[in-house]
Coordinates of N, CA, C and O in Angstrom, one line a residue:
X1 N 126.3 80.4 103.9 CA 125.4 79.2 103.7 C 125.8 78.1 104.6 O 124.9 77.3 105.0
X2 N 127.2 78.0 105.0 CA 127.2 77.3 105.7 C 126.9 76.9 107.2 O 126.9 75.8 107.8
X3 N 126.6 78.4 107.6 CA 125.7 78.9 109.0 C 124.4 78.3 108.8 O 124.0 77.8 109.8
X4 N 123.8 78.3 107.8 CA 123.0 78.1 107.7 C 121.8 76.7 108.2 O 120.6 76.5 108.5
X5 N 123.2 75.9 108.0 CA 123.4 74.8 108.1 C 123.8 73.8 109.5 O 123.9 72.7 109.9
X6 N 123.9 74.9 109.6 CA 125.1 74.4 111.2 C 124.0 74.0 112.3 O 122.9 74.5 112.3
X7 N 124.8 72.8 113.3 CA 123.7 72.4 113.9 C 123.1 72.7 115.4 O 122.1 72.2 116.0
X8 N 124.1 73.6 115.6 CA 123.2 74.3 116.5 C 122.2 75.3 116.4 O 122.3 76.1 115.5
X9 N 121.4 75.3 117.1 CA 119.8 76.3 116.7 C 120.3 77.6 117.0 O 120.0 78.6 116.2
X10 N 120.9 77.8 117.9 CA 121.3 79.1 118.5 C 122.2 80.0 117.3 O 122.3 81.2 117.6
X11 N 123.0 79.5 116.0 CA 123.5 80.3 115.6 C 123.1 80.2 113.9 O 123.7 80.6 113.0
X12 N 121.7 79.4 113.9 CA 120.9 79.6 112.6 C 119.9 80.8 113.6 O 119.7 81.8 112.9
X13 N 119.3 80.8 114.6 CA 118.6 81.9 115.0 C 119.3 83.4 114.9 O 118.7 84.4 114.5
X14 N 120.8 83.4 115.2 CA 121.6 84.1 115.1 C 121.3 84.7 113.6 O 120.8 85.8 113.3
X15 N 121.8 83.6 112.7 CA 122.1 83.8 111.2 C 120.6 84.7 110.7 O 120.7 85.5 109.8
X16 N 119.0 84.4 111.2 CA 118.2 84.1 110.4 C 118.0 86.0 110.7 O 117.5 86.5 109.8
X17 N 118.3 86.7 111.8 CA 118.6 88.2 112.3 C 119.2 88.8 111.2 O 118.7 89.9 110.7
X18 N 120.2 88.4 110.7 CA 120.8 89.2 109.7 C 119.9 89.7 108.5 O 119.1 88.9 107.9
X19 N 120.0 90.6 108.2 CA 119.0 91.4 107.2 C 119.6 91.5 106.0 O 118.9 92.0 105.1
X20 N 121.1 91.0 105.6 CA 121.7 91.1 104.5 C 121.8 89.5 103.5 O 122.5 89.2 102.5
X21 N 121.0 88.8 104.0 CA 120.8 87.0 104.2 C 120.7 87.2 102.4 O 120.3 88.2 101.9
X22 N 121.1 86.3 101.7 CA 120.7 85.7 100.2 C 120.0 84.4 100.6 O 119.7 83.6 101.4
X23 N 119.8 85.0 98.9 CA 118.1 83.9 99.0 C 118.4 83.0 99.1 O 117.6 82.2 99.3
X24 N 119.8 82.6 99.0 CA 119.9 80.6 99.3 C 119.9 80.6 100.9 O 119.5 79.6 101.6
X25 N 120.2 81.8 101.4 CA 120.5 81.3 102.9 C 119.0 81.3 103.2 O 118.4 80.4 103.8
X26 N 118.6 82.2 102.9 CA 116.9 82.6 103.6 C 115.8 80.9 103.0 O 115.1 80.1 103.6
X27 N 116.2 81.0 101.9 CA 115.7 79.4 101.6 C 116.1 78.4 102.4 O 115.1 77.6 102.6
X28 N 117.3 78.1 103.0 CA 117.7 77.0 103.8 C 116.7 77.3 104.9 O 115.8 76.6 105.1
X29 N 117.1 78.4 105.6 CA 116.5 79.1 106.9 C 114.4 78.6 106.9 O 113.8 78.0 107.8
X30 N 114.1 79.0 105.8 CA 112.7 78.8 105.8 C 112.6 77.6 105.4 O 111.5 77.2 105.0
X31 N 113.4 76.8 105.5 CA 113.3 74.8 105.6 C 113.6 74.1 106.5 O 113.4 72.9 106.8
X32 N 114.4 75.4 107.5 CA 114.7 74.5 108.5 C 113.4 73.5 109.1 O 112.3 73.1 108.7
X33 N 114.1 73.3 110.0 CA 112.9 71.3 110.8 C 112.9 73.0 112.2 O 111.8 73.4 112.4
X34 N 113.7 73.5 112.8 CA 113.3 74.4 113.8 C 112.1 75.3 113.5 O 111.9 75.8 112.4
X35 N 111.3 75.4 114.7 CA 110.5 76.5 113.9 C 110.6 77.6 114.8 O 109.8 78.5 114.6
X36 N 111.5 77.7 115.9 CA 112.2 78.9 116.2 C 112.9 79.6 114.6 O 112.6 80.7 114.1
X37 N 114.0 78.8 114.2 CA 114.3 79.6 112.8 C 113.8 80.0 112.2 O 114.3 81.0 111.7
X38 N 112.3 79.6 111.8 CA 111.8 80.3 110.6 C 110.3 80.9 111.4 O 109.3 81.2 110.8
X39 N 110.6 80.8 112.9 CA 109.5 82.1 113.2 C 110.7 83.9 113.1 O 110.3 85.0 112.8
X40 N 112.0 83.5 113.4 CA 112.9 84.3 114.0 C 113.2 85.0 112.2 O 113.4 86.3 112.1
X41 N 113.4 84.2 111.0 CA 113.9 84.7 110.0 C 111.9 85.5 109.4 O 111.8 86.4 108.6
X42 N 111.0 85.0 109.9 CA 109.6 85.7 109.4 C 110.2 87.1 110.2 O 110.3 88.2 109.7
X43 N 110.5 86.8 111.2 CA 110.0 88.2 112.1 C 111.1 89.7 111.7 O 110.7 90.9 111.7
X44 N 112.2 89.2 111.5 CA 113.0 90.0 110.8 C 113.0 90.5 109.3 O 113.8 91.3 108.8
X45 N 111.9 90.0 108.5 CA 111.9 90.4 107.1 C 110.8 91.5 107.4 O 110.1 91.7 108.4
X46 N 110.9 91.8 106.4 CA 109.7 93.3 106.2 C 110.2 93.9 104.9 O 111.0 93.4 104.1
X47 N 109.4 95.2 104.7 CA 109.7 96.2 103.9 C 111.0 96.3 103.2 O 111.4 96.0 102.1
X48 N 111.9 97.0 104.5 CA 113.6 97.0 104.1 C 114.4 95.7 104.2 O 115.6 95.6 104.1
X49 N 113.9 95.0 104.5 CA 114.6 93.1 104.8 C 113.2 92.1 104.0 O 112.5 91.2 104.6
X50 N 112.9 92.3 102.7 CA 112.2 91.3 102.0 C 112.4 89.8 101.8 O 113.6 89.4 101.5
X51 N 111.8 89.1 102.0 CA 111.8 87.7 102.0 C 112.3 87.1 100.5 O 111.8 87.8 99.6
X52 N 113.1 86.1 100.1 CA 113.0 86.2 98.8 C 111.8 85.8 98.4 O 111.0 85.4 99.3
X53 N 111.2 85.6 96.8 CA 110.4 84.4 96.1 C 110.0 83.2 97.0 O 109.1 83.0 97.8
X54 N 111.4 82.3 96.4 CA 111.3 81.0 97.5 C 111.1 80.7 99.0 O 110.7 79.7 99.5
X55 N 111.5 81.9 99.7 CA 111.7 81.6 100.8 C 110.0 81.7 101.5 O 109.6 81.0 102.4
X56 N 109.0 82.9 100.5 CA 108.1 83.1 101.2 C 107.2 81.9 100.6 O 106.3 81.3 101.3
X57 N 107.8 81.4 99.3 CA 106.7 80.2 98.8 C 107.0 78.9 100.0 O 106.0 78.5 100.8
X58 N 108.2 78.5 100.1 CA 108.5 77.5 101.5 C 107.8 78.0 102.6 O 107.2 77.2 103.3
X59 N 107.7 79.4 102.8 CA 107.2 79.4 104.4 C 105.5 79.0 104.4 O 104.7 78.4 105.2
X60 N 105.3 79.7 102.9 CA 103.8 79.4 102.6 C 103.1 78.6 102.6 O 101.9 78.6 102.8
X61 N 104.1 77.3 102.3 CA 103.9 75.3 102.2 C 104.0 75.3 103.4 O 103.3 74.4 103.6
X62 N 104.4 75.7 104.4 CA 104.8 74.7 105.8 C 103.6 73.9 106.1 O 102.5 74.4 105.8
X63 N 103.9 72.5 106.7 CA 102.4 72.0 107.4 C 102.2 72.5 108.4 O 101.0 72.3 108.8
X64 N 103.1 73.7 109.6 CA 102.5 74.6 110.5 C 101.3 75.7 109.8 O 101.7 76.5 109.0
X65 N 100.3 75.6 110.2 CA 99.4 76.7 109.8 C 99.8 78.2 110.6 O 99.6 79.3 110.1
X66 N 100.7 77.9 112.1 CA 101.7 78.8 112.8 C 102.3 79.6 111.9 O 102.1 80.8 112.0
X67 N 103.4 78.9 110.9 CA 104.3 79.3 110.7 C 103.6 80.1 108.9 O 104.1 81.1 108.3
X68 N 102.6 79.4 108.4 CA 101.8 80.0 107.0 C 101.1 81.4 107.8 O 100.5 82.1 106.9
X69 N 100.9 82.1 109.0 CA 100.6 82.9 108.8 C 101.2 83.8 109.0 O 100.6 84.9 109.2
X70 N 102.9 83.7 109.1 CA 103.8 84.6 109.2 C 103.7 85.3 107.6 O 103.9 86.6 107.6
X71 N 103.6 84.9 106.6 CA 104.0 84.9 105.3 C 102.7 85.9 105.3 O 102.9 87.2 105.3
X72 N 101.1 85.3 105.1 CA 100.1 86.1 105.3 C 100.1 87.8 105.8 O 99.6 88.8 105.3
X73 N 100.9 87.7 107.1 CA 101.0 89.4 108.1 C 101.8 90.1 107.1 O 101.5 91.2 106.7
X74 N 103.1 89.3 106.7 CA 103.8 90.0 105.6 C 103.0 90.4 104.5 O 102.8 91.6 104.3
X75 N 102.6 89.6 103.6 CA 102.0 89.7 102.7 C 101.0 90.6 102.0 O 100.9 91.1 100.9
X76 N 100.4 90.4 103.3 CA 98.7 91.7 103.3 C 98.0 92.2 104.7 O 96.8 92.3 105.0
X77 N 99.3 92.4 105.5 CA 99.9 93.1 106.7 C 99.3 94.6 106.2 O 98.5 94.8 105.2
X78 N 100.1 95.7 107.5 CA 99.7 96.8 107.4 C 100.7 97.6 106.3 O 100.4 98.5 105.5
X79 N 102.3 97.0 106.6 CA 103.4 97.6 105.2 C 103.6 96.3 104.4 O 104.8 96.0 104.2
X80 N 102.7 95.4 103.9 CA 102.7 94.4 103.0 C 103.8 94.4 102.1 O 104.0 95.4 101.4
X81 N 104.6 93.5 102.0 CA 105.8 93.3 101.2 C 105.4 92.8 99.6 O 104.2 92.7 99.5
X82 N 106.2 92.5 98.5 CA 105.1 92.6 97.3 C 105.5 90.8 97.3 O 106.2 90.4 98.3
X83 N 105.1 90.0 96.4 CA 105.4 88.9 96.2 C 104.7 88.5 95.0 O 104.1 89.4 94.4
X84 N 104.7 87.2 94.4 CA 103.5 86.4 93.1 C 102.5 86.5 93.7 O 102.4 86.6 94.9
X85 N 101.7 86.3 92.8 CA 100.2 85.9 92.4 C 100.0 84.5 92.6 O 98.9 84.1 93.0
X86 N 101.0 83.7 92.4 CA 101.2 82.2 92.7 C 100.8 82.1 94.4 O 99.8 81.6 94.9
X87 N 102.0 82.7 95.1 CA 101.9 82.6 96.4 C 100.7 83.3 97.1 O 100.1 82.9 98.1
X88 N 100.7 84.6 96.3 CA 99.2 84.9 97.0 C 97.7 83.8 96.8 O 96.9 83.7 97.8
X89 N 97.5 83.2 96.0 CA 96.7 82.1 95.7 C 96.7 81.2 96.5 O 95.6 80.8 96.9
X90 N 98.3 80.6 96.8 CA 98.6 80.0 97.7 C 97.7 80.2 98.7 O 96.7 79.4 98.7
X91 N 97.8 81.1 99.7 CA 97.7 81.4 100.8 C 96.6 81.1 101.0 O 96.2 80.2 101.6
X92 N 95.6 82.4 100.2 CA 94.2 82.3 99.9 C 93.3 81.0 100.1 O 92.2 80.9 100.7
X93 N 93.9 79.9 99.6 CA 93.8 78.7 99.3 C 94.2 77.7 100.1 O 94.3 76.5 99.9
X94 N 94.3 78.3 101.3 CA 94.8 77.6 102.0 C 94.0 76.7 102.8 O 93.2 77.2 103.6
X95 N 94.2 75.3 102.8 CA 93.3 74.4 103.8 C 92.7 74.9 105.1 O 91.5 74.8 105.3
X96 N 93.5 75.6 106.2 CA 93.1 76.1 107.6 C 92.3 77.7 107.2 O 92.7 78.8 106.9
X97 N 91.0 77.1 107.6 CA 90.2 78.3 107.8 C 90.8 79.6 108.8 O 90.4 80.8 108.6
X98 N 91.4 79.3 109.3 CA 92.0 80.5 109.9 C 93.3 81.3 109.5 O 93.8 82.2 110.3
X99 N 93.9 81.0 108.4 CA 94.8 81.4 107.6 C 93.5 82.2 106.9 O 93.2 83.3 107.4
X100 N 93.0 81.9 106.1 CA 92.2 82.3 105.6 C 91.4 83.5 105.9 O 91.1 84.3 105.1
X101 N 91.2 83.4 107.1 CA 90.5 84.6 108.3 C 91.4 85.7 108.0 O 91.1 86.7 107.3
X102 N 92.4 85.4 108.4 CA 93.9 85.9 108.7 C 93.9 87.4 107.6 O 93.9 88.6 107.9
X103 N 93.8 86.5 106.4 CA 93.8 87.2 105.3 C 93.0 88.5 104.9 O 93.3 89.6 104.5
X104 N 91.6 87.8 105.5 CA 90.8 88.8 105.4 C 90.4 89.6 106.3 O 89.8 90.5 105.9
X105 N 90.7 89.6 107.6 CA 91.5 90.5 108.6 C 92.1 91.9 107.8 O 91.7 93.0 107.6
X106 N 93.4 91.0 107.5 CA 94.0 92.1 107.0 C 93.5 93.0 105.9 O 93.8 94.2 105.7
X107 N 92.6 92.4 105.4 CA 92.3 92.9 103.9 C 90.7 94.0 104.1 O 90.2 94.7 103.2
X108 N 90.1 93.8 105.4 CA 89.3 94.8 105.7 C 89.2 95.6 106.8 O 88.3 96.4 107.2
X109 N 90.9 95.3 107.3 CA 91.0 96.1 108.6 C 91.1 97.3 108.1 O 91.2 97.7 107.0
X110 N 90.8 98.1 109.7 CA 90.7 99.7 109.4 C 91.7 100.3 108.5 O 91.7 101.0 107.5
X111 N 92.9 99.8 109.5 CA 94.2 100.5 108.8 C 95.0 100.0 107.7 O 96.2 100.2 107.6
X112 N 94.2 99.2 106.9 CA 94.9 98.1 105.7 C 95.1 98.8 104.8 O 94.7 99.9 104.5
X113 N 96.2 98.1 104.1 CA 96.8 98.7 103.4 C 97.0 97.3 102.0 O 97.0 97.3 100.8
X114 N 97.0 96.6 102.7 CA 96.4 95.4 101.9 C 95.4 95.3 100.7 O 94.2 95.5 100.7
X115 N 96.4 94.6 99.5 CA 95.5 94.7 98.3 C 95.4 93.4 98.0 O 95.8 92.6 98.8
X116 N 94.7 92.9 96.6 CA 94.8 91.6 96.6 C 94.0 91.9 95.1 O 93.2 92.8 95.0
X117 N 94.3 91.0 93.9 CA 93.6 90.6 92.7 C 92.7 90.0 92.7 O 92.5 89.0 93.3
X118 N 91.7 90.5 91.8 CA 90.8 89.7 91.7 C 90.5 88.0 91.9 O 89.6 87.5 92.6
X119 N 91.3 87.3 91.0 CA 91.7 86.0 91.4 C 91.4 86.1 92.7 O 90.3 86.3 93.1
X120 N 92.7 85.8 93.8 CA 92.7 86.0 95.3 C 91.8 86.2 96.2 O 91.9 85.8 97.3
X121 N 90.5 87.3 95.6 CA 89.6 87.8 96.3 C 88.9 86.9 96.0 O 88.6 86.2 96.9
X122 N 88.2 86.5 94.6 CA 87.2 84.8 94.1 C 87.8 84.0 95.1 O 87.1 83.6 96.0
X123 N 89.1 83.6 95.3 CA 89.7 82.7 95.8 C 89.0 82.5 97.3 O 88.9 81.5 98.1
X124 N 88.7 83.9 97.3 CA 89.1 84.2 99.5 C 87.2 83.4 99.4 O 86.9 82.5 100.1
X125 N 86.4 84.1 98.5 CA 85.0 84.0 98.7 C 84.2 83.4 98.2 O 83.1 83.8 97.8
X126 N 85.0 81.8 98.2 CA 84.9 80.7 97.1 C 83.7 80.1 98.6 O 84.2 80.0 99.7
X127 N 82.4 79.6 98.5 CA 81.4 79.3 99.4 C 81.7 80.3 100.8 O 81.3 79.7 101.9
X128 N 82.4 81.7 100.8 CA 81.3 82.8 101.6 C 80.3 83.6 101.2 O 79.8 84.0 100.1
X129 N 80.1 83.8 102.7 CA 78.4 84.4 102.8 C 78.5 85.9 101.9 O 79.7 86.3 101.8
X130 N 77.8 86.5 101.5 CA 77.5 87.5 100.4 C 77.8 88.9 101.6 O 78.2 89.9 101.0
X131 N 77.7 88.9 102.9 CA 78.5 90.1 104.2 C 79.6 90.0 103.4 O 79.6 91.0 102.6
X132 N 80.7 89.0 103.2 CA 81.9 89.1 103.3 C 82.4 89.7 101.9 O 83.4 90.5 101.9
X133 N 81.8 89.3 101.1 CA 82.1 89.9 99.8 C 81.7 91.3 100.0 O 82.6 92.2 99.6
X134 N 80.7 91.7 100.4 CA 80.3 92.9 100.8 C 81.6 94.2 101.5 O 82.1 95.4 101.3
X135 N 81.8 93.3 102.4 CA 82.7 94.0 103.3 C 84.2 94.3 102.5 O 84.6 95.4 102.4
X136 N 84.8 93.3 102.0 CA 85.3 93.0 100.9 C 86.0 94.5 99.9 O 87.0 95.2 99.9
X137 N 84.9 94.4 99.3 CA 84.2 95.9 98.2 C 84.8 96.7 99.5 O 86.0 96.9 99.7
X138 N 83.8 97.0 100.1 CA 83.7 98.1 101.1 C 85.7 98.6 101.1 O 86.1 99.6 100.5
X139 N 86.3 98.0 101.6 CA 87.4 98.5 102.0 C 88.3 98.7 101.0 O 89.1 99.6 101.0
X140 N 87.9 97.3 99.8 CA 88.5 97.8 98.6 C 88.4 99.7 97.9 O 89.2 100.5 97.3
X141 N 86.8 99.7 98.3 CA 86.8 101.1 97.8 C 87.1 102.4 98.7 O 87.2 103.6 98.3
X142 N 87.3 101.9 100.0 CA 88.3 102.5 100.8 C 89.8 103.4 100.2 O 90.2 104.6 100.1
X143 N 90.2 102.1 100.0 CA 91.4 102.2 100.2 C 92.2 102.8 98.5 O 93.4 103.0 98.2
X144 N 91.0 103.0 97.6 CA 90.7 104.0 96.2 C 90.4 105.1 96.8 O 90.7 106.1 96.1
X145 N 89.9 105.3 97.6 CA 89.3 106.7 97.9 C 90.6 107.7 98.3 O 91.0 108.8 97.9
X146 N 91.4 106.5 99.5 CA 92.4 106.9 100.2 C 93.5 107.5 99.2 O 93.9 108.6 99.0
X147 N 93.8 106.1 98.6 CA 95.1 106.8 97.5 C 94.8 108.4 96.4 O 95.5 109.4 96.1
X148 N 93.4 108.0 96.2 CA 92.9 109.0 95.2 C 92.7 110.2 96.0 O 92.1 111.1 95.4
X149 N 93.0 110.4 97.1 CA 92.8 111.6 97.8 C 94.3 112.1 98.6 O 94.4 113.2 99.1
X150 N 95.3 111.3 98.5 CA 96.7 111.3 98.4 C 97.1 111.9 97.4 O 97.9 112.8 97.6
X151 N 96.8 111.7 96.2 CA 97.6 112.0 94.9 C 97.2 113.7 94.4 O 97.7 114.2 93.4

């Protein structure tokens, strides 16, 4: 924790690589004031290196809309990491239209893998146009077809 802390950038960038980080450290890390650190600690989490709770709710708040859609790729990316309903809301909800996009990118690309609740989805298509809900469906029922043809 105390790396974590330390004031050179070069050995919080260092620190934010490690994949074995606790959630206090990954919390410090996604508060830093650098936003090398917490592009460097986004880019290292995934699937086998998960973000904690906090750390993805902090990255979620940043006032960079930059740094909120590291959390998004994660989130409802192509190997989407799992997280709350709180933070997914969050995101959803998010003031910058293009976080927003982001989301729904993900959520009707070809290769999505990206799910999202009901909530989330009202959330995403709170004054859009009736395409998008459309498109929406569409991949949602995709992506039933897919698993149901997996199993």
């Amino acid at each position: 924790l105390c790396l974590a802390k330390d004031r050179g950038t070069g050995v919080r960038l260092a620190l934010a690589e490690n994949h074995r980080l606790s959630s206090t450290a990954q919390v410090q890390l996604a508060s830093d004031l650098n936003t090398s650190v917490k592009m460097k600690l986004l880019e290292e989490s995934g699937i086998m290196n998960p973000l904690s709770p906090q750390a993805q709710q902090i990255l979620a708040q940043d006032p960079s809309s930059g740094i909120r859609m590291g959390p998004v790729d994660k989130l409802f990316g192509f190997s989407p990491s799992a997280s709350s309903e709180e933070i997914y809301l969050m995101l959803a909800s998010d003031s910058d239209e293009k976080v927003r996009g982001r989301i729904i990118k993900h959520l009707v690309g070809p290769f999505s893998r990206g799910k999202c609740s009901d909530a989330v989805k009202a959330r995403l298509l709170e004054g859009a146009e009736d395409s998008l809900r459309e498109k929406l469906d569409e991949a949602e029922r995709a992506r039933e077809m897919e698993s149901s043809a997996e199993e």
